[in-house]
Coordinates of C-alpha atoms and ligand atoms in Angstrom, one line a residue:
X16 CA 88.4 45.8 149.7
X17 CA 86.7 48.5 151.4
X18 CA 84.1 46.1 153.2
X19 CA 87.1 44.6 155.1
X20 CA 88.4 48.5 156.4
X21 CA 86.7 48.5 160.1
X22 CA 88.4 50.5 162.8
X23 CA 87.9 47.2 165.4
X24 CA 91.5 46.5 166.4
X25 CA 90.8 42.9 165.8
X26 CA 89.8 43.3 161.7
X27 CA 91.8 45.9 161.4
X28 CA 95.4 43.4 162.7
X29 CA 94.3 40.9 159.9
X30 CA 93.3 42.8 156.9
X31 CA 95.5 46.0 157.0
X32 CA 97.9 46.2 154.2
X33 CA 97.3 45.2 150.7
X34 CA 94.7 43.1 149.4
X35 CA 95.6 39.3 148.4
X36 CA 98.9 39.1 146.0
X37 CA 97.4 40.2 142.2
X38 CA 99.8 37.7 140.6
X39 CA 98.3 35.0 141.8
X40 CA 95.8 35.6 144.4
X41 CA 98.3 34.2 147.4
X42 CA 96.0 35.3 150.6
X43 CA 99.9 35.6 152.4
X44 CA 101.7 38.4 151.1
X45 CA 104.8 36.8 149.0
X46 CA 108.2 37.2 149.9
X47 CA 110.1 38.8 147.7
X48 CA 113.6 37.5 148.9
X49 CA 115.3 39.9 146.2
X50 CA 118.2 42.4 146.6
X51 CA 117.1 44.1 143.2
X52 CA 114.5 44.6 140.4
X53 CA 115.4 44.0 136.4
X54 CA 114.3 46.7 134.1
X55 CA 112.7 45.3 131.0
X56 CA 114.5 48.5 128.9
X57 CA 117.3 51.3 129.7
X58 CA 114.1 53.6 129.5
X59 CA 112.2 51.8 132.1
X60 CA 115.4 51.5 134.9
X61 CA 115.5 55.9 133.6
X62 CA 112.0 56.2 134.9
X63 CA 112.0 54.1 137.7
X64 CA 115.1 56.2 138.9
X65 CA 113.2 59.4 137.7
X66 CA 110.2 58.6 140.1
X67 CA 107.8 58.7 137.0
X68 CA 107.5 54.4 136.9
X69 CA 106.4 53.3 140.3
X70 CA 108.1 49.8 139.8
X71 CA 111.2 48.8 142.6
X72 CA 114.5 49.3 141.8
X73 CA 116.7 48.1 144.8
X74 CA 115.3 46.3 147.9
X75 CA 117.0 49.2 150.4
X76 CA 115.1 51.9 148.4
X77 CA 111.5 49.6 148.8
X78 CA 110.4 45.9 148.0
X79 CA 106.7 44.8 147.9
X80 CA 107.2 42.4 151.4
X81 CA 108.4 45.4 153.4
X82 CA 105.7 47.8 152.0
X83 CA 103.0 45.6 152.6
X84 CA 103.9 45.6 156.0
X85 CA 104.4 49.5 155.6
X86 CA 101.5 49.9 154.7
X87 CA 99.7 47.6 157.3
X88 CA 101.3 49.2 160.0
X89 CA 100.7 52.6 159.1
X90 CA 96.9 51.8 158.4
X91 CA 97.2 50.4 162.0
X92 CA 98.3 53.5 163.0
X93 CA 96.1 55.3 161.2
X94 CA 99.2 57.5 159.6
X95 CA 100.4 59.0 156.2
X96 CA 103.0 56.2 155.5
X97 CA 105.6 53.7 157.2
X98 CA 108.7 52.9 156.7
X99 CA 110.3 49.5 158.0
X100 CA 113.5 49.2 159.4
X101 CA 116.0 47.2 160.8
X102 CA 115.6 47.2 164.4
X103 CA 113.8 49.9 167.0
X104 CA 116.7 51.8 167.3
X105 CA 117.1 52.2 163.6
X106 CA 113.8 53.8 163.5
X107 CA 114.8 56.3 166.6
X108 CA 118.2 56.8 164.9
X109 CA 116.7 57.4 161.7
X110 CA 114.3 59.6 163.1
X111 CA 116.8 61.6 165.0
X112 CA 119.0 62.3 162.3
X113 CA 116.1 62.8 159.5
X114 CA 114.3 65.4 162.2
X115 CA 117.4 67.2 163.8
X116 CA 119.3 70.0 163.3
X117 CA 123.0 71.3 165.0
X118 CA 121.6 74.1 167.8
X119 CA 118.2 71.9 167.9
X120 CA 117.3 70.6 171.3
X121 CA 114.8 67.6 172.3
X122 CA 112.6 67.1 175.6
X123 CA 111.9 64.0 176.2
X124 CA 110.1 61.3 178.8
X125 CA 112.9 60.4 181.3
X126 CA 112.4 56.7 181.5
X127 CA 112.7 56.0 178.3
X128 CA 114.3 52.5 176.9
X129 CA 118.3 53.8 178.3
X130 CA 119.5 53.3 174.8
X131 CA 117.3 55.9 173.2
X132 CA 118.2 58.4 176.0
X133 CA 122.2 57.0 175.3
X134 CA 121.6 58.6 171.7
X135 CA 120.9 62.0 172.4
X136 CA 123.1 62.1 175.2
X137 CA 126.3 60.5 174.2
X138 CA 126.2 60.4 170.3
X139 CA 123.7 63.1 168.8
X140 CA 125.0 65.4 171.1
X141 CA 128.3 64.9 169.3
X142 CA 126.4 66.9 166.0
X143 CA 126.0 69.8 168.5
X144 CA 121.8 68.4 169.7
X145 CA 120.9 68.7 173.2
X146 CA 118.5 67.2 175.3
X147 CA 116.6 67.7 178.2
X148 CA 114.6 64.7 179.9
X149 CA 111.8 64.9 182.3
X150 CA 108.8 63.1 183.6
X151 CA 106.2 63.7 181.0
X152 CA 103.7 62.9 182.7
X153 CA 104.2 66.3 184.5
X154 CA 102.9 68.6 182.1
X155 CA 104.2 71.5 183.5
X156 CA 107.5 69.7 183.8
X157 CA 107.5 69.6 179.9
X158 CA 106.5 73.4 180.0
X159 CA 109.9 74.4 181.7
X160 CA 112.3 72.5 180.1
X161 CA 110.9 73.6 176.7
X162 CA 113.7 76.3 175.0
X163 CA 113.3 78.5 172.0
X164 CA 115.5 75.8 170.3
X165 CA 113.1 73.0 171.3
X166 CA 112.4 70.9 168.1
X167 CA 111.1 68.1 169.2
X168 CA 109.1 66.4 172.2
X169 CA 109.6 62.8 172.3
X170 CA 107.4 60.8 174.4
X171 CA 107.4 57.2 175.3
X172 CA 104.3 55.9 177.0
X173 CA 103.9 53.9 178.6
X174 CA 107.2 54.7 179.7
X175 CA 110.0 52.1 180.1
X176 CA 110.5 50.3 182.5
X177 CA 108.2 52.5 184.9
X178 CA 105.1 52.1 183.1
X179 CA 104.4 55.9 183.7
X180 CA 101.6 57.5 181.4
X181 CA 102.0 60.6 179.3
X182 CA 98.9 63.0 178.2
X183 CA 99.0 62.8 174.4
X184 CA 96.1 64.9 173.4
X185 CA 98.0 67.5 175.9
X186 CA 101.3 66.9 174.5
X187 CA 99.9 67.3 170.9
X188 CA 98.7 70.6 171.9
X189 CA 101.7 72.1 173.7
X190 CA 103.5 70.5 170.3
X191 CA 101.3 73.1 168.7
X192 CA 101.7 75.9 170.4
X193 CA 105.2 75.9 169.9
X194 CA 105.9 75.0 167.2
X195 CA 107.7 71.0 168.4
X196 CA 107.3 68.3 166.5
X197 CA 105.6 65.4 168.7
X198 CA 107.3 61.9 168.6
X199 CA 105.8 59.4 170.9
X200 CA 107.4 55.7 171.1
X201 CA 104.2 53.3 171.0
X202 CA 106.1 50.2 171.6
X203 CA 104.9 49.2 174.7
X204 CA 101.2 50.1 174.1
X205 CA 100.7 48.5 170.2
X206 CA 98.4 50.3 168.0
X207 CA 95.8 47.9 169.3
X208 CA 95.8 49.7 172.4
X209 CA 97.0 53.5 171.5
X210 CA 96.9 55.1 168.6
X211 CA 99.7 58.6 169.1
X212 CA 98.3 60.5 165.5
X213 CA 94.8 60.7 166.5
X214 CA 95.9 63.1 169.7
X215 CA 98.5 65.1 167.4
X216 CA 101.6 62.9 167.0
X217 CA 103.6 63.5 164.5
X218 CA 105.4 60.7 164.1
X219 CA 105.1 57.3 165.8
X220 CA 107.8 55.1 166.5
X221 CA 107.9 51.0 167.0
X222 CA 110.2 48.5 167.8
X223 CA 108.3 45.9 166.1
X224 CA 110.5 43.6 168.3
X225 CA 107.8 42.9 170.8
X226 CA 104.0 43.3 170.5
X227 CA 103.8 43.8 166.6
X228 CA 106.2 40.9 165.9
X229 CA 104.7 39.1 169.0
X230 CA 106.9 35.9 169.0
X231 CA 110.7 36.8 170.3
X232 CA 112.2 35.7 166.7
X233 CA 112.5 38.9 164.8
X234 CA 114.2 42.0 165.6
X235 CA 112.8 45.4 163.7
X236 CA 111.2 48.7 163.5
X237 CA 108.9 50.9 161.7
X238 CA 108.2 54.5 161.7
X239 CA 105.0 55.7 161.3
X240 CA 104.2 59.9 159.6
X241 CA 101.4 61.7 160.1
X242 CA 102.0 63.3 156.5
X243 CA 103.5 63.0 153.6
X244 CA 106.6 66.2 154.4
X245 CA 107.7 63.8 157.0
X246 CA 107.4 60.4 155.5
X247 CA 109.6 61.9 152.7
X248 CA 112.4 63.5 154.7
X249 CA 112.5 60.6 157.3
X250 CA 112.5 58.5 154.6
X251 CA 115.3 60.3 152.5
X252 CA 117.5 59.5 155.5
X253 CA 116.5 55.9 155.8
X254 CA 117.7 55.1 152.2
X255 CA 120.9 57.2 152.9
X256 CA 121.3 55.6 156.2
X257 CA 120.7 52.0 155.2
X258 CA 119.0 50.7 158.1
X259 CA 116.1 49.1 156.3
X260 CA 114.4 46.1 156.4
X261 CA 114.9 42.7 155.1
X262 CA 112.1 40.9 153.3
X263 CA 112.0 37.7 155.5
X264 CA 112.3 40.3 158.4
X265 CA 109.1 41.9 157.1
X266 CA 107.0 38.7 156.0
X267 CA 106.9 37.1 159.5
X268 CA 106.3 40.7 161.4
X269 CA 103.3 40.9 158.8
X270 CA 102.8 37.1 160.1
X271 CA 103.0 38.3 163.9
X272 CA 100.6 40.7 163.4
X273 CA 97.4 38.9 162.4
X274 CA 97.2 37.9 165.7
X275 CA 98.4 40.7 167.6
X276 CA 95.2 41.9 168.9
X277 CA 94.4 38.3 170.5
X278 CA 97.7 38.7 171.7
X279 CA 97.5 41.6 173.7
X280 CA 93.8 41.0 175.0
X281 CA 94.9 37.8 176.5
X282 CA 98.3 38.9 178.1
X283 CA 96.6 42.2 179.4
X284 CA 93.8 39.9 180.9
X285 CA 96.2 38.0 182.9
X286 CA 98.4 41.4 183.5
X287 CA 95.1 42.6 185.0
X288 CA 94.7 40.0 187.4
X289 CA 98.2 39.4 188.7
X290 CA 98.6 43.2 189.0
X291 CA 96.2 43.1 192.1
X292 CA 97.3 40.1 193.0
X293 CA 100.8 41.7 193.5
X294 CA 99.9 44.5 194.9
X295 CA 99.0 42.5 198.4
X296 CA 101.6 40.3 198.4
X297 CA 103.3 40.3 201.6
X298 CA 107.0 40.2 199.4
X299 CA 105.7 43.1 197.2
X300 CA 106.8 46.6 198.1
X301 CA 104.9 48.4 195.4
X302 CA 103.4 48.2 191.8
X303 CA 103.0 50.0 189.1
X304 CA 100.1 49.1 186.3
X305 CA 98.2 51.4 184.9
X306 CA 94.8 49.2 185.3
X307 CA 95.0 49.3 189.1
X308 CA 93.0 52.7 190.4
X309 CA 96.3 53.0 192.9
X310 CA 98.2 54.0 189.4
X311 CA 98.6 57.5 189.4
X312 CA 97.5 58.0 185.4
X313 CA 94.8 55.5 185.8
X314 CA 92.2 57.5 184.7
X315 CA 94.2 59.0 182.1
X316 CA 94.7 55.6 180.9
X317 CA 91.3 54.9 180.6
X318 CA 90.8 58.2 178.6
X319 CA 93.9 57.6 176.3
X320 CA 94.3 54.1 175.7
X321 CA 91.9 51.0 175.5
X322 CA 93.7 49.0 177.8
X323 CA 96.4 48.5 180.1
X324 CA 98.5 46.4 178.4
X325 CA 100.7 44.0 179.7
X326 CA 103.6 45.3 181.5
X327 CA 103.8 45.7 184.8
X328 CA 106.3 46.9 187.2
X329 CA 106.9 46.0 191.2
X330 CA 109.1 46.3 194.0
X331 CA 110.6 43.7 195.6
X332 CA 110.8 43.7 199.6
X333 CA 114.2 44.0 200.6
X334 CA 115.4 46.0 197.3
X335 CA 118.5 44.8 194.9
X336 CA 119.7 41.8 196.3
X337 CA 116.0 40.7 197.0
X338 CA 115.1 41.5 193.2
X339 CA 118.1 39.2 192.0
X340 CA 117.4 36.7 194.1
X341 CA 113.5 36.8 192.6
X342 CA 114.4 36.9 189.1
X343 CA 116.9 33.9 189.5
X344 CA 114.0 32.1 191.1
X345 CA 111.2 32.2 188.1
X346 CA 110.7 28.8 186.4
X347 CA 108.0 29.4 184.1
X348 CA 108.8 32.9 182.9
X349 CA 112.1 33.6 181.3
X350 CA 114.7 35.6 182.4
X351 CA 115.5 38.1 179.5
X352 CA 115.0 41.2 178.2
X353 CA 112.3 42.4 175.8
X354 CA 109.3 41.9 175.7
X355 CA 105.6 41.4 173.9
X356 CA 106.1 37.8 173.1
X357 CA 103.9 35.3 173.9
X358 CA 106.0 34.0 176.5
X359 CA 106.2 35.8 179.8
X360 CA 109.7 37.5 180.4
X361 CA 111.0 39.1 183.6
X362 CA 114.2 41.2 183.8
X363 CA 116.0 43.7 186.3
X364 CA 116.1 47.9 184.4
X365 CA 118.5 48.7 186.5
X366 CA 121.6 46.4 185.9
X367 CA 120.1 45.5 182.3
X368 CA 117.8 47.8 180.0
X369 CA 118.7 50.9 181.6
X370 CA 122.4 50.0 183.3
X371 CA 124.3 52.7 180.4
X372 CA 122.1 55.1 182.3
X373 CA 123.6 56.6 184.8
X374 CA 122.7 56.0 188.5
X375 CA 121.4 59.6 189.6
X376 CA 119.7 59.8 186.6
X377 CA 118.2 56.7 186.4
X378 CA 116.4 57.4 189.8
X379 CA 115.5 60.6 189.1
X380 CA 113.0 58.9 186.6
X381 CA 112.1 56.1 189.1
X382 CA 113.7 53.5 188.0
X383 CA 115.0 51.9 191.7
X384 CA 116.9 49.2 192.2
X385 CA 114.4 46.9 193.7
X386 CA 112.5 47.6 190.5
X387 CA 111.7 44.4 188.3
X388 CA 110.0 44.4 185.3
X389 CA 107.6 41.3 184.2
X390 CA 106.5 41.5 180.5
X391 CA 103.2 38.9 180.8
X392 CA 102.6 36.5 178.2
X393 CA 100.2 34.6 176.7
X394 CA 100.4 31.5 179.7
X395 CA 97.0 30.8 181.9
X396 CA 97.5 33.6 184.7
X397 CA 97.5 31.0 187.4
X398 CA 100.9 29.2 186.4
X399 CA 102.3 32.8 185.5
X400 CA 101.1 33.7 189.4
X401 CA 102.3 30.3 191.2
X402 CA 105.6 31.0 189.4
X403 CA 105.9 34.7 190.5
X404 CA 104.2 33.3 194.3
X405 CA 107.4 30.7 194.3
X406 CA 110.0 33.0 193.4
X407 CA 109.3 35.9 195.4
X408 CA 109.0 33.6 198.7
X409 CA 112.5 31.9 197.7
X410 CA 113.5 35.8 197.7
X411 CA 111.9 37.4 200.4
X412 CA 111.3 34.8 203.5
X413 CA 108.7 34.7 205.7
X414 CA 109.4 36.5 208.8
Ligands
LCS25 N1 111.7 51.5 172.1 C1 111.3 50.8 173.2 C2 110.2 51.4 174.0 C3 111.9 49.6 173.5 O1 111.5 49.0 174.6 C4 113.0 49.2 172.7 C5 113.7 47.9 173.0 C6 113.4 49.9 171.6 C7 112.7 51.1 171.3 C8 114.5 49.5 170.7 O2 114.1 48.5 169.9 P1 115.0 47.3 169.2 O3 116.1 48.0 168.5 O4 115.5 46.5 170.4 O5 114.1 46.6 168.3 N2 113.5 47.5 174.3 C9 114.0 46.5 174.9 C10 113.8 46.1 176.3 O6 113.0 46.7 177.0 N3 114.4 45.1 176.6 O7 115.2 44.6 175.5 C11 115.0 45.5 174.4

């Protein structure tokens, strides 16, 4: 198979993982809808169990749909290994708990998705972690907060729902030089656009939810090692945590992605052109997408990534009640949250993703309350902009 192995993001999203099926050449990767494995002899299940016969055993210690996608992913990546799991906060949890130790603390990006921030600060810090949360994109921000007992610096860029951009290759290297293990969230970028190992990641981190799934049916997650210490003692957690996949689960991800690199270059085309479009609207206070030269990481961007993505981030003129009234207004895109589907989904961080953070907090990291988050889609740009144009002038009127 090695003439198909090309690092263009569009080969690359249909031919990584496995070659076609060896049973019977299926070019789809079958589903192996199976809790568990026979064993042709008591010897056999012995081995299997004694790691010296490669065969499955139980479809929550591996299956061949899951790894296929595993493997995909993490050749994606360009990682060790990857393990599927449930949902994106399995693969956080997981990660958290696999990683970290009582007396360990964690610095991490600020505006992160709430609910990954929720876990350190409500639940792991129950096992005695603690956490310290800043804007990454402040290097010497990162610097400062670091503690002897720092273990690990987990990043999520772009950052959600602020669309702020951390230095990796920087991050990697103050990771280094102390000693941290590097975790960056790559969710919102896919590894179409970003790829977190090549600038010193340790571990990557997806909620295969949005870009990588790319169709708003599945929910799950995958966790991406550098190496094979890590893929081993994240995945010793996984099995004893149980938040892994399902077969089905991983068959349509594996689907989803085939096409994810289309999928990003035509939702990031339109993202590019309603971003400036926005940002003159009379109704618009503000926006923040890292392909406009206002953006403050813009260059960065163009260093790091090879793209802008899709998500974009505005202000709406007359702040809260203003933002309701514009997100109640949309007729072609979708009021919900998540994002990386093909269809375009606008939502409100403040009273939805990030609500369980709380309010000082939240606007420490930017995230305001005339802040509204629109996840483009796959649409023509023009309906996507004469919806936004209609909503934001039944929210804002003319003066
Ligand atoms: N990481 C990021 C960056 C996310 O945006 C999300 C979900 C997760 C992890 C968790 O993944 P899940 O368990 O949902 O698969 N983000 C969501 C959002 O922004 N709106 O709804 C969910």
């Amino acid at each position: 198979m090695a003439a198909k192995r090309s690092s263009r993001p569009e080969t690359m999203a249909v031919h990584a993982g496995p070659a076609p099926d060896p049973n019977h050449g299926g070019v789809s990767v079958p589903i192996y809808q199976t809790s568990t494995f026979s064993f042709r002899s008591a010897d056999e299940g012995a081995a299997r169990f004694a790691g010296t016969d490669p065969g499955y055993i139980y479809t929550r210690l591996g299956n061949p749909t899951i790894r296929a996608l595993e493997q995909c992913v993490a050749e994606l990546e360009g990682g060790h290994a990857a393990l599927g799991t449930a949902s994106g906060m399995a693969a956080v949890s997981t990660t958290f708990l696999a990683l970290l130790r009582p007396g360990d603390h964690v610095v991490g990006t600020d505006a992160v998705y709430g609910p990954s921030r929720l876990l350190l600060e409500k639940q792991l810090s129950k096992f005695g972690i603690e956490s310290s949360w800043v804007p990454t994109e402040d290097l010497e921000a990162v610097r400062r907060a670091m503690r002897q007992t720092t273990r690990m610096l987990f990043v999520e860029t772009p950052a959600n729902p602020t669309i702020k951009i951390t230095d990796l290759d920087a991050c990697g290297k103050l990771a280094r030089e102390k000693g941290t293990l590097l975790v960056v969230d790559n969710t919102f970028s896919s590894p179409v656009l970003q790829n977190p190992i090549r600038f010193g990641a340790d571990v990557v981190i997806h909620s295969m939810t949005k870009y990588l799934n790319g169709h708003s049916d599945v929910v799950a997650g995958m966790i991406v090692a550098a190496d094979a210490g890590l893929h081993a003692e994240i995945g010793s957690m996984l099995r004893s945590l149980g938040g892994t996949m399902d077969p089905h689960q991983a068959w349509l991800v594996l689907r989803g992605i085939r096409t994810l690199a289309l999928r990003v270059r035509q939702a990031q085309e339109s993202a590019s052109r309603l971003a400036p479009w926005l940002e003159v609207h009379p109704a618009v206070a503000w926006v923040s997408y890292p392909g406009l030269p206002s953006h403050p990481q813009h260059d960065l961007m163009r260093r790091q990534m090879a793209g802008p993505g899709s998500m974009i981030s505005f202000g709406v003129r007359g702040g809260l009640e203003a933002a309701r009234r514009m997100i109640d207004s949309v007729r072609l895109a979708t009021l919900a949250v998540s994002l990386g589907g093909v269809e375009t989904l606008i939502e409100h961080p403040a009273s939805m993703t990030h609500a369980s953070v709380p309010r000082a907090e939240r606007e420490a990291a930017g995230i305001r309350d005339d802040l509204v988050r629109l996840a483009v889609g796959c649409e023509a740009w023009e309906d996507i902009r004469d919806d936004l144009d209609r909503a934001l002038a039944a929210a804002v009127p003319a003066r």
